Coordinates of N, CA and C and ligand atoms in Angstrom, one line a residue:
M1 N -0.5 -29.6 -10.2 CA 0.2 -28.3 -10.9 C 1.1 -28.8 -11.8
K2 N 1.2 -28.2 -12.7 CA 2.5 -28.5 -13.7 C 3.6 -27.4 -13.7
L3 N 4.5 -27.9 -13.5 CA 5.6 -27.1 -13.2 C 6.8 -26.9 -14.4
Y4 N 7.2 -25.8 -15.0 CA 8.2 -25.5 -15.9 C 9.0 -24.7 -15.4
R5 N 10.2 -25.5 -15.3 CA 11.7 -24.7 -14.7 C 12.4 -24.0 -16.0
A6 N 12.6 -22.7 -15.5 CA 13.1 -22.0 -16.3 C 14.6 -21.4 -15.9
K7 N 15.4 -21.3 -17.0 CA 16.8 -21.2 -16.6 C 17.2 -19.8 -15.8
D8 N 16.5 -18.8 -16.4 CA 16.6 -17.4 -15.8 C 15.3 -16.7 -16.1
Y9 N 15.4 -15.4 -15.6 CA 13.9 -14.4 -16.0 C 13.5 -14.6 -17.5
N10 N 14.9 -14.5 -18.5 CA 14.2 -14.1 -20.0 C 13.8 -15.6 -20.5
D11 N 14.3 -16.8 -19.7 CA 13.7 -18.1 -20.2 C 12.3 -18.2 -19.7
M12 N 12.1 -17.8 -18.3 CA 10.6 -17.7 -17.7 C 9.7 -16.9 -18.7
S13 N 10.4 -15.7 -19.1 CA 9.2 -14.7 -20.0 C 8.8 -15.6 -21.1
R14 N 9.8 -15.8 -21.9 CA 9.5 -16.8 -23.2 C 8.4 -17.6 -22.8
K15 N 8.7 -18.6 -21.9 CA 7.7 -19.7 -21.6 C 6.6 -19.4 -21.5
A16 N 6.4 -18.1 -20.4 CA 4.8 -17.8 -20.2 C 4.4 -17.1 -21.5
A17 N 5.1 -16.3 -22.3 CA 4.3 -15.7 -23.3 C 3.8 -16.8 -24.3
S18 N 4.7 -18.0 -24.3 CA 4.3 -19.3 -25.0 C 3.1 -19.8 -24.6
I19 N 2.7 -20.1 -23.7 CA 1.7 -20.3 -22.8 C 0.5 -19.2 -23.4
I20 N 0.6 -18.0 -23.0 CA -0.4 -17.1 -23.3 C -0.7 -17.3 -25.0
S21 N 0.6 -17.3 -25.8 CA 0.0 -17.1 -27.1 C -0.6 -18.3 -27.4
A22 N -0.1 -19.5 -27.1 CA -1.0 -20.7 -27.3 C -2.6 -20.3 -26.8
Q23 N -2.6 -20.0 -26.0 CA -4.4 -19.4 -25.6 C -4.8 -18.9 -26.7
I24 N -4.2 -17.7 -27.3 CA -4.8 -16.8 -28.1 C -5.3 -17.5 -29.4
L25 N -3.9 -18.3 -29.9 CA -4.3 -19.1 -30.7 C -5.0 -20.3 -31.0
M26 N -5.5 -20.7 -29.8 CA -6.3 -21.8 -29.6 C -7.8 -21.1 -29.5
K27 N -7.7 -20.1 -29.0 CA -9.2 -19.3 -28.6 C -9.1 -17.7 -29.2
P28 N -9.2 -17.2 -30.1 CA -8.8 -15.8 -30.3 C -9.8 -14.7 -29.7
N29 N -11.0 -15.1 -29.4 CA -11.8 -14.6 -28.6 C -11.8 -15.0 -27.2
C30 N -10.5 -15.3 -26.6 CA -10.3 -15.5 -25.2 C -10.4 -14.4 -24.3
V31 N -10.5 -14.8 -23.0 CA -10.7 -13.8 -21.7 C -9.3 -14.0 -21.2
L32 N -8.5 -13.1 -21.2 CA -7.1 -13.1 -20.5 C -7.2 -12.4 -19.1
G33 N -6.5 -12.9 -18.2 CA -6.7 -12.1 -16.8 C -5.2 -11.7 -16.8
L34 N -5.0 -10.6 -16.2 CA -3.7 -9.9 -16.6 C -3.2 -9.5 -15.2
A35 N -1.8 -9.5 -15.1 CA -1.3 -9.1 -13.8 C -0.2 -8.2 -14.3
T36 N 0.2 -7.1 -13.2 CA 1.0 -5.9 -13.4 C 2.4 -6.4 -12.4
G37 N 3.1 -5.4 -12.2 CA 4.2 -5.6 -11.7 C 5.7 -6.0 -12.2
S38 N 6.7 -6.2 -11.7 CA 8.0 -6.6 -12.4 C 8.1 -7.6 -13.4
T39 N 7.3 -8.8 -12.8 CA 7.6 -10.3 -13.5 C 7.1 -10.5 -14.5
P40 N 5.8 -9.7 -14.8 CA 5.4 -10.0 -16.2 C 5.9 -9.4 -17.5
I41 N 6.7 -8.4 -17.2 CA 7.1 -7.5 -18.3 C 7.8 -8.0 -19.5
G42 N 8.6 -9.0 -19.1 CA 9.2 -10.0 -20.1 C 8.6 -10.7 -21.0
A43 N 7.6 -11.2 -20.3 CA 6.3 -11.8 -21.2 C 5.4 -11.1 -22.2
Y44 N 5.2 -9.7 -21.5 CA 4.7 -8.8 -22.4 C 5.5 -8.5 -23.6
R45 N 6.8 -8.3 -23.1 CA 7.5 -7.8 -24.4 C 7.6 -8.8 -25.4
Q46 N 7.7 -10.0 -25.0 CA 7.6 -11.1 -26.0 C 6.5 -11.2 -26.8
L47 N 5.4 -11.0 -26.1 CA 4.0 -10.9 -26.8 C 4.0 -10.0 -27.8
V48 N 4.5 -8.8 -27.5 CA 4.4 -7.6 -28.5 C 5.2 -7.8 -29.7
D49 N 6.9 -8.6 -29.4 CA 7.7 -8.8 -30.3 C 6.8 -10.1 -31.6
W50 N 6.1 -10.9 -30.7 CA 5.6 -12.0 -31.8 C 4.2 -11.3 -32.6
Y51 N 3.7 -10.4 -31.9 CA 2.6 -9.3 -32.6 C 3.4 -8.8 -33.8
A52 N 4.6 -8.3 -33.5 CA 5.0 -7.2 -34.5 C 5.4 -8.1 -35.6
Q53 N 5.9 -9.3 -35.4 CA 6.3 -10.4 -36.5 C 5.1 -10.8 -37.3
G54 N 4.0 -10.4 -36.7 CA 2.9 -11.2 -37.6 C 2.2 -12.5 -36.8
D55 N 2.9 -12.9 -35.8 CA 2.7 -14.2 -35.3 C 1.3 -14.3 -34.3
L56 N 0.6 -13.1 -33.7 CA -0.2 -13.1 -32.6 C -1.4 -12.0 -33.3
D57 N -2.4 -12.1 -32.7 CA -3.5 -11.3 -33.3 C -4.4 -11.0 -31.8
F58 N -4.5 -10.1 -31.4 CA -5.3 -9.6 -30.1 C -6.6 -8.9 -30.5
S59 N -6.8 -9.0 -32.0 CA -8.1 -8.2 -32.0 C -9.3 -8.5 -31.4
E60 N -9.7 -10.0 -31.1 CA -10.6 -10.5 -30.6 C -10.6 -10.8 -28.8
V61 N -9.6 -10.7 -28.4 CA -9.2 -10.8 -26.9 C -9.7 -9.7 -26.0
T62 N -10.2 -10.1 -24.9 CA -10.8 -9.5 -23.8 C -9.7 -9.5 -22.6
T63 N -9.5 -8.5 -22.0 CA -8.6 -8.9 -20.7 C -9.3 -8.2 -19.5
V64 N -9.2 -8.8 -18.4 CA -9.3 -8.2 -17.3 C -8.3 -8.2 -16.0
N65 N -7.9 -7.2 -15.6 CA -6.6 -7.2 -14.6 C -7.2 -7.5 -13.4
L66 N -6.0 -7.9 -12.8 CA -6.3 -8.2 -11.4 C -6.6 -7.0 -10.3
D67 N -5.9 -5.9 -10.7 CA -6.1 -5.0 -9.5 C -5.4 -3.5 -10.0
E68 N -5.9 -2.6 -9.2 CA -5.2 -1.6 -9.5 C -5.2 -0.2 -8.1
Y69 N -4.4 0.5 -8.0 CA -4.2 1.5 -6.8 C -5.5 2.6 -6.6
K70 N -6.0 2.6 -5.6 CA -7.0 3.4 -5.2 C -6.1 4.9 -5.2
G71 N -6.8 6.0 -6.0 CA -6.6 7.0 -5.9 C -5.4 7.6 -6.8
L72 N -5.1 6.5 -7.6 CA -4.1 7.2 -8.8 C -5.0 7.3 -10.1
T73 N -4.5 8.4 -10.6 CA -5.3 8.8 -12.0 C -4.4 7.8 -13.2
R74 N -5.4 7.7 -14.4 CA -5.0 6.7 -15.1 C -3.8 7.6 -15.8
D75 N -3.4 8.6 -15.9 CA -2.3 9.0 -16.7 C -0.9 8.9 -15.7
N76 N -1.2 8.6 -14.2 CA 0.0 8.4 -13.4 C 0.6 7.3 -13.7
P77 N 2.0 7.5 -14.0 CA 3.2 6.2 -14.5 C 2.7 5.1 -13.6
Q78 N 2.5 5.4 -12.5 CA 2.5 4.2 -11.5 C 1.2 3.4 -11.3
S79 N 0.2 3.9 -12.2 CA -1.3 3.2 -12.2 C -1.0 1.8 -13.1
Y80 N -1.9 1.1 -12.7 CA -1.6 -0.1 -13.3 C -2.6 -0.1 -14.8
Y81 N -3.3 1.0 -15.1 CA -3.8 1.1 -16.4 C -2.8 1.6 -17.0
Y82 N -1.9 2.8 -16.7 CA -0.7 3.2 -17.5 C 0.2 2.1 -17.9
F83 N 0.7 1.3 -16.4 CA 1.2 -0.1 -16.7 C 1.0 -0.7 -18.3
M84 N -0.1 -0.9 -18.0 CA -0.6 -2.0 -19.0 C -0.6 -1.5 -20.5
N85 N -1.2 -0.1 -20.7 CA -0.8 0.4 -21.8 C 0.5 0.5 -22.3
E86 N 1.4 0.9 -21.3 CA 2.8 0.9 -21.7 C 3.3 -0.3 -22.4
H87 N 3.3 -1.4 -21.3 CA 3.9 -2.7 -21.9 C 2.9 -3.7 -22.8
L88 N 1.7 -3.1 -23.1 CA 1.0 -4.1 -23.7 C 0.0 -3.6 -24.7
F89 N -0.9 -3.1 -24.2 CA -2.3 -2.8 -24.9 C -1.9 -1.7 -26.0
S90 N -0.8 -0.4 -26.0 CA -0.8 0.5 -26.7 C 0.1 -0.3 -28.2
K91 N 0.8 -1.4 -27.6 CA 1.6 -1.9 -28.8 C 1.4 -3.0 -29.5
V92 N -0.3 -3.6 -29.1 CA -0.8 -4.9 -30.0 C -2.2 -4.0 -30.7
N93 N -2.8 -4.9 -31.4 CA -4.1 -4.4 -31.9 C -5.3 -4.8 -31.2
I94 N -5.1 -4.8 -29.8 CA -6.4 -5.1 -28.7 C -7.2 -4.0 -28.9
C95 N -8.6 -4.2 -28.8 CA -9.3 -3.2 -28.6 C -9.7 -2.7 -27.4
K96 N -9.3 -1.5 -27.2 CA -9.2 -0.5 -25.6 C -10.5 -0.8 -25.1
S97 N -11.7 -1.0 -25.8 CA -13.1 -1.0 -25.1 C -13.2 -2.7 -24.8
R98 N -12.3 -3.4 -25.1 CA -12.2 -4.9 -24.3 C -11.2 -4.9 -23.3
T99 N -10.7 -3.9 -22.6 CA -9.4 -4.5 -21.5 C -10.1 -3.6 -20.5
F100 N -10.2 -4.4 -19.0 CA -10.9 -3.6 -18.2 C -9.9 -3.8 -16.8
L101 N -9.9 -3.0 -16.0 CA -9.4 -2.7 -14.7 C -9.9 -2.3 -13.6
P102 N -10.0 -2.4 -12.6 CA -10.6 -1.8 -11.7 C -10.3 -0.2 -11.9
D103 N -11.3 0.7 -11.5 CA -11.3 2.0 -11.9 C -10.6 2.7 -10.2
G104 N -9.4 3.0 -10.6 CA -8.8 3.6 -9.2 C -9.0 5.0 -8.7
T105 N -10.0 5.7 -9.7 CA -10.1 7.1 -9.5 C -11.6 7.1 -8.9
E106 N -12.2 5.8 -8.6 CA -13.6 6.0 -8.2 C -13.4 6.1 -6.6
P107 N -13.8 7.0 -5.9 CA -13.1 7.2 -4.5 C -14.0 6.3 -3.7
D108 N -15.5 6.1 -4.2 CA -16.1 5.4 -3.1 C -15.8 4.0 -3.4
S109 N -15.2 3.0 -2.1 CA -14.7 1.6 -2.7 C -15.5 0.9 -2.8
H110 N -17.2 0.7 -2.5 CA -17.8 0.1 -2.6 C -18.8 0.0 -4.1
T111 N -18.6 1.5 -4.5 CA -19.2 1.7 -5.9 C -17.9 0.8 -7.0
A112 N -16.7 1.1 -6.7 CA -15.6 0.7 -7.4 C -15.6 -0.6 -7.3
C113 N -15.9 -1.6 -6.6 CA -15.8 -2.7 -6.4 C -16.9 -3.5 -7.1
E114 N -18.3 -2.9 -6.6 CA -19.5 -3.3 -7.4 C -19.5 -3.3 -8.9
N115 N -18.8 -2.2 -9.4 CA -18.7 -2.0 -10.7 C -17.7 -2.9 -11.3
Y116 N -16.6 -3.0 -10.6 CA -16.0 -4.2 -11.2 C -16.2 -5.5 -11.4
N117 N -16.9 -6.0 -10.2 CA -17.6 -7.1 -10.3 C -18.8 -7.4 -11.3
E118 N -19.4 -6.4 -11.6 CA -20.4 -6.3 -12.5 C -19.4 -6.6 -14.1
T119 N -18.5 -6.1 -14.0 CA -17.7 -6.1 -15.4 C -17.3 -7.5 -15.6
L120 N -16.9 -7.9 -14.5 CA -16.4 -9.6 -14.3 C -17.3 -10.6 -14.7
R121 N -18.5 -10.1 -14.2 CA -19.6 -11.1 -14.3 C -20.1 -11.3 -15.8
A122 N -20.0 -9.9 -16.2 CA -20.3 -9.8 -17.7 C -19.4 -10.6 -18.6
V123 N -18.2 -10.1 -18.3 CA -17.1 -10.7 -19.3 C -16.9 -12.2 -19.1
G124 N -17.4 -12.7 -18.1 CA -17.0 -14.3 -18.0 C -15.8 -14.9 -17.4
A125 N -15.9 -15.9 -17.1 CA -14.5 -16.6 -16.4 C -13.2 -16.4 -17.4
A126 N -12.3 -15.9 -16.8 CA -11.2 -15.9 -17.7 C -10.8 -17.3 -18.0
D127 N -10.2 -17.5 -19.4 CA -9.8 -18.6 -19.9 C -8.3 -19.1 -19.4
L128 N -7.5 -18.1 -19.3 CA -6.0 -18.1 -18.6 C -6.2 -16.6 -17.8
Q129 N -5.6 -17.2 -16.6 CA -5.2 -16.1 -15.7 C -3.8 -15.8 -15.4
L130 N -3.2 -15.0 -15.8 CA -1.6 -14.8 -15.3 C -1.5 -14.3 -13.9
L131 N -0.9 -14.7 -13.1 CA -0.4 -14.1 -11.8 C 1.2 -14.0 -11.4
G132 N 1.6 -13.0 -10.8 CA 2.7 -12.8 -10.2 C 2.5 -13.3 -8.7
L133 N 3.7 -13.4 -8.2 CA 3.4 -14.0 -6.4 C 4.2 -12.9 -5.5
G134 N 3.3 -12.3 -4.5 CA 3.9 -11.2 -3.8 C 4.9 -12.1 -2.6
H135 N 5.9 -11.6 -2.1 CA 6.7 -11.8 -1.0 C 5.9 -12.4 -0.2
N136 N 5.0 -12.1 0.2 CA 4.2 -12.4 1.5 C 3.3 -13.4 1.0
G137 N 3.2 -13.9 -0.1 CA 2.4 -15.0 -0.7 C 1.1 -13.9 -1.3
H138 N 0.9 -12.9 -1.3 CA -0.3 -12.5 -2.1 C -0.4 -12.8 -3.6
I139 N -1.7 -12.8 -3.8 CA -1.6 -12.9 -5.3 C -3.0 -11.9 -5.8
G140 N -2.8 -11.1 -6.6 CA -3.7 -9.8 -7.2 C -3.3 -9.1 -5.9
F141 N -4.0 -8.3 -5.2 CA -3.4 -7.6 -3.8 C -4.0 -8.4 -2.5
N142 N -4.6 -9.8 -2.8 CA -5.3 -10.3 -1.5 C -4.1 -10.8 -0.8
E143 N -4.0 -9.6 0.2 CA -2.9 -9.8 1.5 C -3.3 -11.1 2.5
P144 N -2.2 -11.5 2.7 CA -2.3 -12.4 4.0 C -3.4 -12.0 5.1
G145 N -4.4 -12.9 5.4 CA -5.2 -12.8 6.3 C -5.9 -13.8 7.0
E146 N -7.1 -14.0 7.4 CA -7.7 -14.5 8.3 C -9.0 -15.5 7.5
Y147 N -8.9 -15.0 6.2 CA -10.2 -15.7 5.3 C -9.8 -15.4 4.1
F148 N -10.1 -15.9 2.9 CA -10.1 -15.9 1.8 C -10.9 -14.5 1.1
P149 N -10.7 -13.9 0.7 CA -11.8 -12.7 0.4 C -12.3 -13.1 -1.1
T150 N -13.6 -13.1 -1.2 CA -14.2 -13.8 -2.3 C -13.9 -12.7 -3.7
E151 N -14.5 -11.6 -3.8 CA -15.0 -10.9 -5.0 C -14.0 -9.5 -4.8
T152 N -14.1 -8.8 -5.8 CA -13.5 -7.3 -5.8 C -13.8 -6.7 -4.5
H153 N -12.6 -6.6 -3.9 CA -12.6 -5.4 -2.6 C -11.6 -4.6 -2.5
C154 N -11.6 -3.9 -1.3 CA -10.4 -2.5 -1.4 C -9.7 -3.0 0.0
I155 N -8.4 -3.2 -0.5 CA -7.4 -3.8 0.4 C -6.5 -2.6 1.2
D156 N -6.1 -2.6 2.6 CA -5.2 -1.8 3.0 C -4.0 -2.5 2.7
L157 N -3.4 -2.5 1.9 CA -1.7 -2.9 1.3 C -1.0 -3.1 3.0
S158 N -0.1 -4.1 2.8 CA 0.6 -4.5 3.9 C 1.7 -3.7 4.1
E159 N 2.3 -3.6 5.2 CA 3.5 -2.6 5.1 C 4.9 -3.2 4.1
Q160 N 4.8 -4.5 4.5 CA 5.6 -5.2 3.3 C 5.5 -4.9 2.0
T161 N 4.2 -5.1 1.2 CA 4.1 -4.4 0.2 C 4.1 -3.1 -0.2
I162 N 4.0 -2.1 0.7 CA 4.0 -0.8 0.5 C 5.5 -0.6 0.4
K163 N 6.4 -1.3 1.5 CA 7.8 -1.2 1.1 C 8.3 -1.7 -0.2
A164 N 7.8 -2.8 -0.6 CA 8.1 -3.6 -2.1 C 7.9 -2.5 -3.0
N165 N 6.8 -1.8 -3.1 CA 6.3 -0.8 -4.2 C 7.1 0.6 -4.1
A166 N 7.6 0.8 -2.9 CA 8.3 2.0 -2.8 C 9.4 2.3 -4.0
R167 N 10.1 1.3 -4.7 CA 10.7 1.8 -5.4 C 10.3 2.2 -6.7
F168 N 8.8 2.3 -6.8 CA 8.5 3.0 -8.0 C 8.2 4.5 -7.7
F169 N 8.3 5.1 -6.8 CA 7.8 6.1 -6.2 C 9.3 7.1 -5.8
Q170 N 9.0 8.5 -5.9 CA 9.9 9.3 -5.5 C 10.0 9.4 -3.7
T171 N 8.8 9.3 -3.4 CA 8.9 9.5 -1.7 C 7.6 8.2 -1.1
M172 N 8.0 8.1 0.0 CA 7.2 7.4 0.7 C 5.6 7.7 0.8
D173 N 5.7 9.1 1.1 CA 4.0 9.5 1.0 C 3.5 9.3 -0.3
E174 N 4.1 9.0 -1.4 CA 3.3 8.9 -2.6 C 2.9 7.2 -3.0
V175 N 3.5 6.4 -2.1 CA 3.0 5.2 -2.5 C 1.7 4.9 -1.9
P176 N 0.5 4.1 -2.8 CA -0.5 3.9 -2.4 C -0.9 3.1 -1.3
R177 N -1.5 3.4 -0.3 CA -1.8 2.6 0.9 C -3.0 1.5 0.9
Q178 N -3.8 1.9 -0.4 CA -4.9 0.9 -0.8 C -5.1 0.6 -2.2
A179 N -5.7 -0.5 -2.4 CA -5.9 -1.1 -3.9 C -7.2 -1.7 -4.0
Y180 N -7.8 -1.8 -5.0 CA -9.0 -2.7 -5.4 C -8.3 -3.8 -6.2
T181 N -8.7 -4.9 -5.6 CA -8.1 -5.9 -6.0 C -9.2 -7.2 -6.5
M182 N -9.2 -7.9 -7.4 CA -10.2 -9.0 -7.8 C -10.0 -10.0 -6.5
G183 N -11.0 -10.8 -6.0 CA -11.0 -11.5 -5.1 C -10.5 -13.0 -5.6
I184 N -10.2 -13.9 -4.8 CA -9.9 -15.3 -4.5 C -10.7 -16.1 -5.4
K185 N -12.2 -16.1 -4.9 CA -12.8 -16.7 -5.9 C -13.0 -16.3 -7.2
T186 N -13.0 -15.2 -7.5 CA -12.8 -14.8 -9.0 C -11.7 -15.2 -9.4
I187 N -10.4 -15.1 -8.9 CA -9.2 -15.5 -9.7 C -9.5 -17.3 -9.5
L188 N -9.8 -18.1 -8.6 CA -10.2 -19.5 -9.1 C -11.2 -20.0 -10.1
S189 N -11.8 -18.9 -10.2 CA -13.0 -19.4 -11.5 C -12.5 -19.5 -12.7
A190 N -11.3 -18.8 -13.0 CA -10.4 -19.1 -14.2 C -10.3 -20.5 -14.5
R191 N -10.6 -20.8 -15.9 CA -10.3 -22.1 -16.4 C -8.9 -22.7 -16.1
K192 N -7.9 -21.7 -16.5 CA -6.4 -21.8 -16.2 C -5.8 -21.0 -15.7
I193 N -4.8 -21.3 -14.8 CA -4.0 -20.1 -14.2 C -2.3 -20.4 -14.3
L194 N -1.9 -19.4 -14.5 CA -0.6 -19.5 -15.0 C 0.2 -18.6 -13.9
I195 N 1.1 -19.2 -13.4 CA 1.8 -17.9 -12.1 C 3.3 -18.4 -12.4
I196 N 3.8 -16.9 -12.5 CA 5.1 -17.2 -12.9 C 6.0 -16.2 -11.5
V197 N 6.9 -16.6 -11.5 CA 7.9 -16.5 -10.3 C 9.4 -16.5 -10.8
S198 N 10.3 -15.6 -10.5 CA 11.6 -15.5 -10.9 C 12.2 -14.8 -9.4
G199 N 13.7 -15.2 -9.3 CA 14.5 -14.7 -8.5 C 14.5 -15.3 -7.1
E200 N 15.8 -15.3 -6.5 CA 15.8 -15.7 -5.2 C 15.3 -15.1 -3.9
D201 N 14.6 -14.1 -4.2 CA 14.2 -13.5 -3.1 C 12.7 -13.9 -2.8
K202 N 12.4 -14.8 -4.1 CA 11.1 -15.3 -3.8 C 10.8 -16.8 -3.7
A203 N 12.2 -17.3 -3.6 CA 12.3 -18.7 -3.1 C 11.8 -19.4 -2.1
D204 N 11.7 -18.5 -1.0 CA 10.9 -19.2 0.3 C 9.4 -19.0 0.1
I205 N 8.9 -18.1 -0.3 CA 7.3 -18.3 -0.7 C 7.1 -19.0 -1.7
V206 N 7.6 -19.5 -2.7 CA 7.5 -20.4 -3.5 C 7.2 -21.7 -2.7
N207 N 8.4 -21.8 -2.0 CA 8.2 -23.3 -1.1 C 6.9 -23.2 -0.3
T208 N 6.9 -22.0 0.5 CA 5.7 -22.1 1.5 C 4.2 -22.2 0.7
A209 N 4.2 -21.6 -0.2 CA 2.7 -21.4 -0.7 C 2.6 -22.9 -1.6
F210 N 3.3 -23.3 -2.3 CA 3.0 -24.6 -2.7 C 3.7 -25.9 -2.0
S211 N 4.4 -25.8 -1.1 CA 4.4 -27.0 -0.8 C 4.1 -26.9 0.7
G212 N 3.4 -25.9 1.4 CA 3.1 -26.1 2.6 C 1.2 -26.2 2.9
P213 N 1.1 -25.7 4.0 CA -0.7 -25.8 4.0 C -1.0 -25.0 3.2
V214 N -2.4 -25.3 2.8 CA -3.4 -24.1 2.4 C -3.9 -23.1 3.3
T215 N -3.8 -22.0 3.2 CA -4.0 -21.2 4.4 C -4.3 -19.6 3.7
P216 N -5.0 -19.0 4.3 CA -5.3 -17.6 3.9 C -4.3 -16.8 4.4
R217 N -3.4 -17.2 5.1 CA -2.1 -16.6 5.9 C -1.0 -16.5 4.5
V218 N -1.2 -17.3 3.7 CA -0.7 -17.6 2.6 C -1.5 -17.7 1.2
P219 N -2.1 -16.4 0.9 CA -3.1 -16.5 0.2 C -2.8 -17.3 -1.4
A220 N -1.5 -17.2 -2.0 CA -1.2 -18.0 -3.1 C -1.4 -19.8 -2.8
S221 N -1.4 -20.2 -1.5 CA -1.5 -21.6 -1.6 C -2.7 -22.3 -1.7
I222 N -3.6 -21.5 -1.9 CA -5.3 -21.8 -2.4 C -5.0 -22.3 -3.7
L223 N -3.8 -22.0 -4.5 CA -3.7 -22.4 -5.8 C -3.9 -23.9 -5.8
Q224 N -3.2 -24.5 -4.9 CA -2.9 -26.1 -4.6 C -4.2 -26.4 -5.0
L225 N -5.6 -25.9 -4.7 CA -6.9 -26.6 -4.7 C -7.1 -26.4 -6.3
H226 N -6.8 -25.8 -7.1 CA -7.5 -25.5 -8.4 C -6.9 -26.7 -9.5
G227 N -7.8 -27.1 -10.3 CA -7.3 -28.2 -11.1 C -6.2 -27.8 -12.4
N228 N -6.3 -26.7 -12.6 CA -5.3 -26.4 -13.8 C -4.4 -25.1 -13.6
V229 N -3.3 -25.6 -12.9 CA -2.4 -24.3 -12.6 C -1.0 -24.7 -13.3
T230 N -0.4 -23.9 -13.8 CA 1.0 -24.2 -14.3 C 2.0 -22.8 -13.7
L231 N 2.7 -23.5 -13.2 CA 3.8 -22.8 -12.5 C 5.1 -22.7 -13.2
V232 N 5.5 -21.6 -13.6 CA 6.5 -21.3 -14.5 C 7.5 -20.4 -13.7
A233 N 8.8 -20.8 -13.0 CA 9.5 -20.2 -12.4 C 11.0 -20.6 -12.9
D234 N 12.2 -19.7 -12.3 CA 13.6 -19.8 -12.8 C 14.3 -20.6 -11.5
E235 N 15.3 -21.0 -11.8 CA 16.0 -21.7 -11.0 C 16.1 -21.2 -9.7
A236 N 16.7 -19.9 -9.6 CA 16.5 -19.1 -8.4 C 15.2 -19.2 -7.5
A237 N 14.2 -18.9 -8.2 CA 12.8 -19.0 -7.5 C 12.5 -20.3 -7.1
L238 N 13.0 -21.2 -8.0 CA 12.7 -22.8 -7.2 C 13.9 -23.5 -6.3
S239 N 14.9 -22.7 -6.0 CA 15.8 -23.3 -5.6 C 15.4 -23.8 -3.8
K240 N 14.7 -23.3 -3.4 CA 13.8 -24.0 -1.8 C 12.7 -24.8 -2.2
F241 N 12.4 -25.2 -3.3 CA 11.1 -25.9 -3.5 C 11.0 -27.2 -3.5
Q242 N 10.5 -27.9 -2.2 CA 10.7 -29.3 -1.8 C 10.0 -30.1 -2.9
K243 N 9.0 -29.6 -3.4 CA 7.9 -30.4 -4.3 C 8.7 -30.3 -5.5
G244 N 9.7 -29.4 -5.8 CA 9.9 -29.4 -7.1 C 11.3 -30.5 -7.5
Ligands
F6R301 C1 0.1 -7.1 -9.7 C2 -0.2 -8.3 -8.6 C3 0.8 -8.4 -7.7 C4 2.0 -8.8 -8.2 C5 3.0 -9.3 -7.0 C6 4.5 -9.6 -7.5 O1 -1.2 -7.1 -10.5 O2 -1.3 -8.4 -8.6 O3 0.2 -9.6 -7.0 O4 2.2 -10.2 -9.0 O5 2.9 -7.9 -6.1 O6 5.1 -8.3 -8.0 P1 6.2 -8.3 -8.8 O7 6.0 -9.1 -10.1 O8 6.9 -7.1 -8.9 O9 7.4 -9.1 -8.0

């Protein structure tokens, strides 16, 4: 695993955006696996700035997102579809028909997951998969469990994740309890993986995931077995990292 130490969130975001833009420059028709959540917002902002300055061209890029809440419509500001439009897609020259997320409005989980698996197969392996890290070690919404789920599946979000997400909703009742997420096998099929982490509250999980044993109880620990992973994290997130 390559480790890039960043001073703070902004530095982490710039470094992550540099790696993503290098991928686009080297292969303009690349497939990018994308993440939502608070961590990648700064990187997306930087990519949008570079696009606005004429330094980046998204016209041939295809994107596949990790996950989507089940039951949220696309116009719901908390849906990941809305998030991606807000932070990236509507601000760059990406072709909307080449941006893919699981369909949170599909009530039948089996259909939603099979449809997304089909999309992922058609698009092919991501050239670069961007990941954030959950406090419990989840990647995508692959929550801690007894085994590593392989392909897209419907997940019951853990209490910890529901609580962490609650800050984005008015009431606890509105916080989605389920999500559709890409599986671990699909995530690992990416040629390169970029995981970004910021903040002291993630220091314990960074150490557990990347210094501890590989176990489905800490889903991100599986990244230790992938041959091309880059961790970009700020000093606060790395403050307890024994292998750092
Ligand atoms: C989002 C995702 C999640 C987040 C993780 C960290 O698409 O897949 O795994 O990356 O929950 O979220 P933040 O960045 O909000 O701390």
